[in-house]
Every structure is written in structure tokens, then in C-alpha cells.
XYZ file of C-alpha atoms in Angstrom:
351
model
C 25.914 -60.911 -1.060
C 27.308 -60.296 2.447
C 29.349 -63.475 2.782
C 30.035 -63.013 6.496
C 26.457 -62.389 7.554
C 25.166 -65.009 9.967
C 21.547 -66.105 9.998
C 20.456 -68.078 13.054
C 16.689 -68.108 12.617
C 15.940 -66.294 9.373
C 14.504 -68.355 6.522
C 12.351 -67.991 3.466
C 9.133 -66.116 3.855
C 6.721 -68.609 5.372
C 9.439 -71.200 6.012
C 10.292 -72.834 9.315
C 11.167 -76.210 10.755
C 9.611 -79.524 11.775
C 10.182 -80.426 15.405
C 11.587 -83.734 16.562
C 8.494 -84.300 18.688
C 6.261 -84.317 15.588
C 4.230 -87.514 15.465
C 4.638 -90.152 12.788
C 1.087 -89.358 11.665
C 1.964 -85.676 11.253
C 5.094 -86.546 9.311
C 3.270 -89.002 7.039
C 0.875 -86.256 5.934
C 3.938 -84.516 4.514
C 4.733 -87.537 2.332
C 1.709 -88.289 0.129
C 1.548 -91.633 -1.689
C 4.006 -91.816 -4.566
C 2.770 -91.345 -8.113
C 1.680 -94.629 -9.681
C 3.358 -95.570 -12.944
C 6.185 -93.073 -12.538
C 8.137 -92.499 -15.770
C 11.812 -93.457 -16.025
C 12.525 -89.760 -16.288
C 12.190 -86.455 -14.464
C 8.607 -85.922 -13.374
C 6.609 -83.407 -11.381
C 6.563 -84.642 -7.748
C 3.554 -84.978 -5.453
C 4.602 -81.924 -3.435
C 7.322 -79.436 -2.578
C 8.466 -78.226 0.826
C 9.822 -74.888 1.954
C 13.373 -74.418 3.111
C 14.736 -72.285 5.961
C 18.205 -70.939 6.696
C 20.091 -72.271 9.707
C 23.302 -70.321 9.135
C 26.366 -69.836 6.952
C 30.109 -69.556 7.506
C 33.463 -69.592 5.754
C 35.392 -72.867 5.723
C 38.845 -72.375 4.208
C 38.403 -71.667 0.502
C 34.726 -72.591 0.716
C 31.542 -70.900 1.771
C 29.020 -73.213 3.465
C 25.302 -72.604 3.908
C 23.158 -74.800 6.158
C 19.441 -75.070 5.440
C 16.620 -77.276 6.660
C 13.247 -78.641 5.686
C 10.783 -81.261 6.941
C 12.154 -84.786 7.287
C 11.371 -86.451 4.003
C 11.873 -89.588 1.980
C 14.670 -89.728 -0.544
C 16.489 -92.323 -2.642
C 20.132 -93.402 -2.495
C 21.830 -94.733 -5.632
C 24.204 -97.665 -6.001
C 25.263 -98.375 -9.554
C 22.051 -98.197 -11.579
C 19.694 -98.950 -8.667
C 17.828 -96.480 -6.449
C 16.709 -97.446 -2.917
C 14.119 -95.477 -0.949
C 14.990 -94.085 2.513
C 11.865 -93.541 4.618
C 11.205 -91.042 7.405
C 12.021 -92.504 10.835
C 10.036 -91.870 14.023
C 12.701 -89.699 15.659
C 13.646 -87.624 12.616
C 13.445 -83.895 13.400
C 14.451 -82.230 10.146
C 16.135 -82.695 6.809
C 19.429 -80.841 7.217
C 21.252 -79.676 4.098
C 24.690 -78.217 3.367
C 25.467 -76.216 0.231
C 29.133 -75.594 -0.592
C 30.247 -72.882 -2.996
C 33.117 -70.678 -4.141
C 32.641 -67.245 -2.545
C 34.347 -65.465 -5.478
C 32.279 -66.839 -8.368
C 29.348 -68.111 -6.246
C 29.485 -71.420 -8.120
C 28.063 -74.363 -6.137
C 30.739 -77.054 -5.820
C 29.864 -80.753 -5.786
C 32.701 -82.195 -3.680
C 32.967 -85.918 -4.324
C 35.106 -86.376 -1.184
C 32.038 -85.370 0.795
C 30.870 -83.372 3.783
C 30.320 -84.294 7.457
C 27.876 -82.564 9.838
C 27.975 -82.975 13.612
C 25.060 -81.638 15.672
C 26.008 -80.662 19.235
C 24.094 -79.318 22.239
C 25.771 -78.160 25.440
C 29.028 -79.663 24.232
C 27.554 -83.125 23.628
C 27.027 -84.792 20.242
C 23.329 -85.213 19.392
C 23.723 -86.574 15.851
C 26.716 -87.124 13.592
C 26.471 -88.050 9.906
C 28.105 -87.661 6.531
C 25.081 -86.458 4.560
C 24.398 -87.795 1.085
C 25.230 -85.819 -2.035
C 21.754 -85.067 -3.408
C 19.821 -83.417 -6.188
C 16.387 -81.899 -5.727
C 14.127 -80.136 -8.190
C 13.519 -77.125 -5.960
C 16.631 -77.307 -3.730
C 19.248 -78.102 -6.396
C 22.476 -79.948 -5.549
C 23.307 -80.224 -1.840
C 24.399 -82.634 0.878
C 21.465 -83.782 2.973
C 20.030 -86.310 5.397
C 17.348 -86.575 8.068
C 18.715 -85.705 11.527
C 17.364 -86.299 15.024
C 17.531 -83.411 17.514
C 16.730 -83.305 21.221
C 13.897 -80.793 21.567
C 13.882 -76.988 21.486
C 17.067 -75.100 22.152
C 20.341 -73.860 20.723
C 22.527 -76.281 18.775
C 25.970 -76.015 17.227
C 26.296 -77.388 13.707
C 29.877 -78.337 12.866
C 30.619 -78.897 9.185
C 33.712 -80.451 7.654
C 34.219 -80.075 3.886
C 36.794 -82.501 2.540
C 39.304 -81.390 -0.065
C 38.226 -81.713 -3.679
C 39.680 -84.576 -5.695
C 38.207 -83.145 -8.903
C 40.585 -81.392 -11.295
C 40.519 -77.625 -10.696
C 41.072 -75.523 -13.803
C 41.497 -71.843 -14.622
C 41.009 -69.556 -11.616
C 40.168 -72.631 -9.509
C 43.671 -74.074 -9.954
C 45.415 -74.456 -6.597
C 42.209 -73.936 -4.609
C 39.807 -76.282 -2.749
C 42.439 -78.985 -2.277
C 42.472 -78.775 1.523
C 39.812 -79.891 3.973
C 38.231 -77.170 6.100
C 35.772 -76.830 8.957
C 33.152 -74.312 10.032
C 30.475 -74.088 12.706
C 27.243 -72.129 13.188
C 24.797 -71.804 16.055
C 21.217 -72.769 15.317
C 18.121 -72.022 17.406
C 15.648 -74.866 16.986
C 11.984 -74.258 17.932
C 9.201 -76.814 17.613
C 6.516 -74.118 17.241
C 8.046 -73.018 13.937
C 6.584 -76.080 12.185
C 3.387 -74.204 11.372
C 5.313 -71.680 9.286
C 6.912 -74.096 6.841
C 5.548 -73.743 3.332
C 4.165 -76.889 1.743
C 2.366 -77.379 -1.579
C 0.874 -80.453 -3.235
C 0.243 -80.963 -6.968
C -2.678 -83.394 -7.253
C -3.487 -82.338 -10.829
C 0.011 -82.318 -12.319
C 2.001 -84.885 -10.300
C 3.705 -87.436 -12.517
C 3.831 -85.180 -15.578
C 7.081 -84.946 -17.541
C 8.116 -81.614 -16.032
C 9.863 -80.189 -12.965
C 9.112 -77.606 -10.310
C 11.226 -74.447 -10.334
C 14.448 -74.086 -8.391
C 13.977 -72.225 -5.124
C 15.783 -68.920 -4.700
C 17.289 -67.799 -1.402
C 19.001 -64.430 -1.110
C 21.897 -65.870 0.891
C 22.596 -68.951 -1.270
C 23.667 -69.261 -4.914
C 21.646 -71.448 -7.276
C 23.216 -74.731 -8.380
C 22.896 -74.618 -12.152
C 25.170 -75.678 -14.979
C 26.018 -72.926 -17.473
C 23.574 -72.418 -20.322
C 24.879 -74.121 -23.451
C 25.332 -70.810 -25.276
C 27.473 -69.561 -22.365
C 29.972 -72.433 -22.473
C 33.437 -71.392 -23.699
C 34.863 -72.875 -26.871
C 32.947 -74.434 -29.752
C 29.702 -76.157 -28.845
C 29.773 -79.554 -30.560
C 26.119 -80.146 -29.688
C 23.779 -81.449 -27.012
C 22.371 -84.938 -26.632
C 19.862 -86.520 -24.259
C 20.424 -89.918 -22.704
C 18.513 -91.531 -19.832
C 16.848 -88.110 -19.421
C 20.155 -86.354 -18.719
C 21.126 -83.518 -21.068
C 24.772 -83.571 -22.172
C 26.487 -80.543 -23.718
C 29.867 -81.058 -25.428
C 32.303 -78.182 -25.824
C 35.658 -78.160 -27.630
C 38.219 -75.646 -26.374
C 41.424 -74.421 -27.995
C 44.324 -72.538 -26.338
C 42.617 -69.266 -27.274
C 39.595 -70.370 -25.193
C 41.476 -71.664 -22.157
C 44.765 -70.454 -20.685
C 45.473 -73.881 -19.170
C 46.009 -75.339 -22.653
C 49.365 -75.359 -24.475
C 49.893 -75.053 -28.204
C 48.864 -78.284 -29.918
C 46.283 -79.133 -27.241
C 42.505 -78.991 -27.136
C 40.101 -79.702 -24.324
C 36.944 -81.778 -24.514
C 34.359 -80.817 -21.874
C 31.136 -82.771 -21.321
C 28.611 -80.944 -19.151
C 25.696 -83.168 -17.994
C 22.674 -81.514 -16.412
C 19.050 -82.205 -15.583
C 16.347 -81.145 -18.025
C 14.254 -78.081 -17.159
C 16.460 -76.731 -14.333
C 20.062 -77.415 -15.488
C 21.110 -78.883 -12.122
C 24.602 -80.425 -12.574
C 24.846 -84.223 -12.563
C 28.039 -85.036 -10.634
C 29.805 -88.243 -9.607
C 29.490 -90.102 -12.903
C 31.958 -92.244 -14.853
C 32.341 -91.290 -18.528
C 34.575 -92.629 -21.292
C 35.177 -90.764 -24.533
C 36.662 -91.404 -27.949
C 37.833 -88.492 -30.094
C 38.376 -89.014 -33.819
C 40.116 -86.467 -36.050
C 40.792 -86.944 -39.737
C 39.994 -90.628 -39.373
C 42.477 -91.194 -36.563
C 41.926 -91.684 -32.842
C 43.260 -88.698 -30.879
C 41.869 -89.813 -27.512
C 40.280 -92.981 -26.108
C 40.081 -93.004 -22.325
C 38.111 -91.983 -19.238
C 37.133 -88.372 -18.711
C 38.061 -86.654 -15.458
C 35.624 -84.782 -13.231
C 36.652 -81.126 -13.105
C 35.517 -77.647 -12.126
C 36.147 -74.407 -14.017
C 34.590 -70.970 -13.460
C 33.024 -70.892 -16.948
C 32.562 -74.597 -17.673
C 31.156 -75.351 -14.214
C 31.267 -78.928 -12.967
C 32.010 -81.153 -15.967
C 33.997 -84.125 -17.262
C 36.947 -83.412 -19.498
C 40.272 -84.342 -21.023
C 43.193 -82.598 -22.687
C 43.527 -83.947 -26.221
C 46.673 -83.638 -28.383
C 45.282 -82.310 -31.635
C 45.898 -80.331 -34.772
C 42.854 -78.194 -33.947
C 40.487 -79.582 -36.576
C 36.882 -80.286 -35.598
C 36.532 -83.673 -33.886
C 34.021 -86.480 -33.913
C 33.242 -87.465 -30.321
C 31.602 -90.519 -28.770
C 30.810 -90.553 -25.052
C 29.877 -93.677 -23.094
C 28.269 -93.372 -19.672
C 29.905 -96.120 -17.628
C 28.144 -95.256 -14.360
C 25.227 -92.831 -13.914
C 25.280 -90.068 -11.271
C 25.955 -91.681 -7.883
C 23.952 -89.029 -6.081
C 20.832 -89.428 -3.967
C 17.610 -87.901 -5.221
C 14.554 -86.179 -3.887
C 11.181 -87.155 -5.333
C 10.847 -86.445 -9.044
C 14.433 -87.446 -9.880
C 14.606 -90.942 -8.363
C 13.643 -92.719 -11.607
C 15.791 -90.567 -13.942
C 19.481 -90.627 -14.934
C 19.953 -94.314 -14.089
C 20.805 -95.607 -17.551
C 24.193 -95.836 -19.281
C 23.711 -94.354 -22.759
C 26.202 -93.789 -25.555
C 26.204 -90.362 -27.159
C 27.708 -89.005 -30.362
C 28.663 -85.405 -31.124
């Protein structure tokens, strides 16, 4: 991938952008009625929307890609409750930021957040801290509906805050500082006709998911396959529709461990697409030979091979453990349609 290439107007084939002057009636046709009797799980949504590229730039240690779609409804999460956010009259587009490591191309959920300021002719048009979000076809990103001021050239200024997550392995010492980037974006109302849009009247509501979208300029936000996780796989469990993989690492698996230490890594992801589930609170208990080796909260962390996960260093003799994980708080991320009823429980899992 050419990391320095700048795309001002290029998007997916058949993808463009909804103009701010679109009528409420036009916008409502892009949001069909929700599925009745939705399951408390991942389900196939009523429709999917195309996504176009607004631009990309380096921001310190990060690479940032800015994409857009139609304004659309989504759900914010507080605790175990999800609240719907509807399309507003003046919304022009759903603007999204994807943040990743340019060396490994791993998408990085940054719990400290992202801010996007939209400017035109040196004046601020809209200024928000977009929500951390998961989408079946768009993966993990930061997104919100923004209001622009007609056709023309805009400057999108992005601030990525420093990561508070533990950085391990080759990520140690990186991503701790905030950084900023900006791109120029040519907005054209006529491009609305080119945005791809597909409804699923026959399969909406089924226990399934649409495929992740692929863009040549952006990496895909997926957790590692379970057979690719380093260390010994203790197993996988499903709770509140989330899939949890537990891996147990020794010093021979991870250079950040000292002799007499092991590392417990819990990697939660969505079913079907393996989108990481960040911004959770997990507790764990580790038993070895009938004794408790660890009983505390797990820490959110990133590692090139483990991906985004929750982990802890455990003093141990190296024998195989018995692990119990309690979900204290589910993922505090907003959701696009198809995920808004899933991952809201607080299960207990045993490995």
C-alpha cells in the first residue's frame, strides 16, 4: 500500500456521497423500517450502504483514513443500554475515521478517542468527537453524521489522542502521543446518485452478518484467527453473542515476559466477521494446582500478533491454568444496524 498517496475524490466503484441539501424524504428512503422482533444477537440488517474515500494522511505514529457514507441511524451504548440516534434534517454525510499502524496495518481502537473538525475557507463548519463504532460491513471506526455547507472544497482536520491501552511487543513505546493530520475533501452533491445501496428484504433479521467491505487503501479491522494467536489456545467461548478466545503465553511465546511469568490474553470479537470488541471491562481469575495465581481486572492492550485484547501478566510455574472471565461492562462502542442488540450482556466464561 502507498501510505502517502492522497485520495480527494476517489472511492469504491459505484460509491459517492449524500449531499447536505438532500431532503428528509430522500434520506428516509435510505433507512427502511427496522426489523420487527430483532434477536438479542448479531443479525442481518435491512440494508448496506457503500463507502467512499475522502482522504488519508500520516498523524505521528498513526495512519488515518477518512471515509464517508450516507447519513444513517446508529446506536450509542451506555452501560448495557443502547439508544438510537436518528438522521437529522441537516445531516450531509456519515463521516468515518479509521486509525491504524502503518507498519503492521493493524486497525487500532484508541479509547482516548478521535476529534474531527470540518473547515471551509478557514471557518469551522462542524466540529465533533465521533463515536467509536462497529459496523458489519465497515468494521471498527470512529463515526458520526456531519453537516456541511453545500458543494465545495473542505479541510478535514483529525486529532488522534494518545493510546492509554498497554502497548506490547513491537508496539511498546509507540502510540502514546497525540497527533494531528488534515486532508482536503471535494464535496459534490451530484455524487449522491453513485453511492451503492442494497436492501435485504428476504434475509433481514436472520442470525447472520453481511461481509466486511474491502477498500484498497484501508486495512480491514479483524481480530486474529484463533489458530493464529500466539501461545497455547485455552479455548473459545460465546457469551452475549460475543466470541472470546483465550490464549496463554509463556516467555518463549512473548519477549515481554520474564522467567516465571505467563500472560493471559482474552480476545473478544464479533461472530462471522471477527471485528474486535473494544472498550470493555473484564475481570479474570486464574487457578493453578488448586491455588489462585491471579484475581483482578484485565487491562486493554495491543500487540502485533494478539491484536486488540485484554490481558494480564501472571506469576506462574508454567502449568496449564483454569481461567474464569467475568464481563463487568460490555463493549462501550456505538453500533450500526445489525449489532445494536448484541454484546450487551455481562456473561461469565470458563476456559
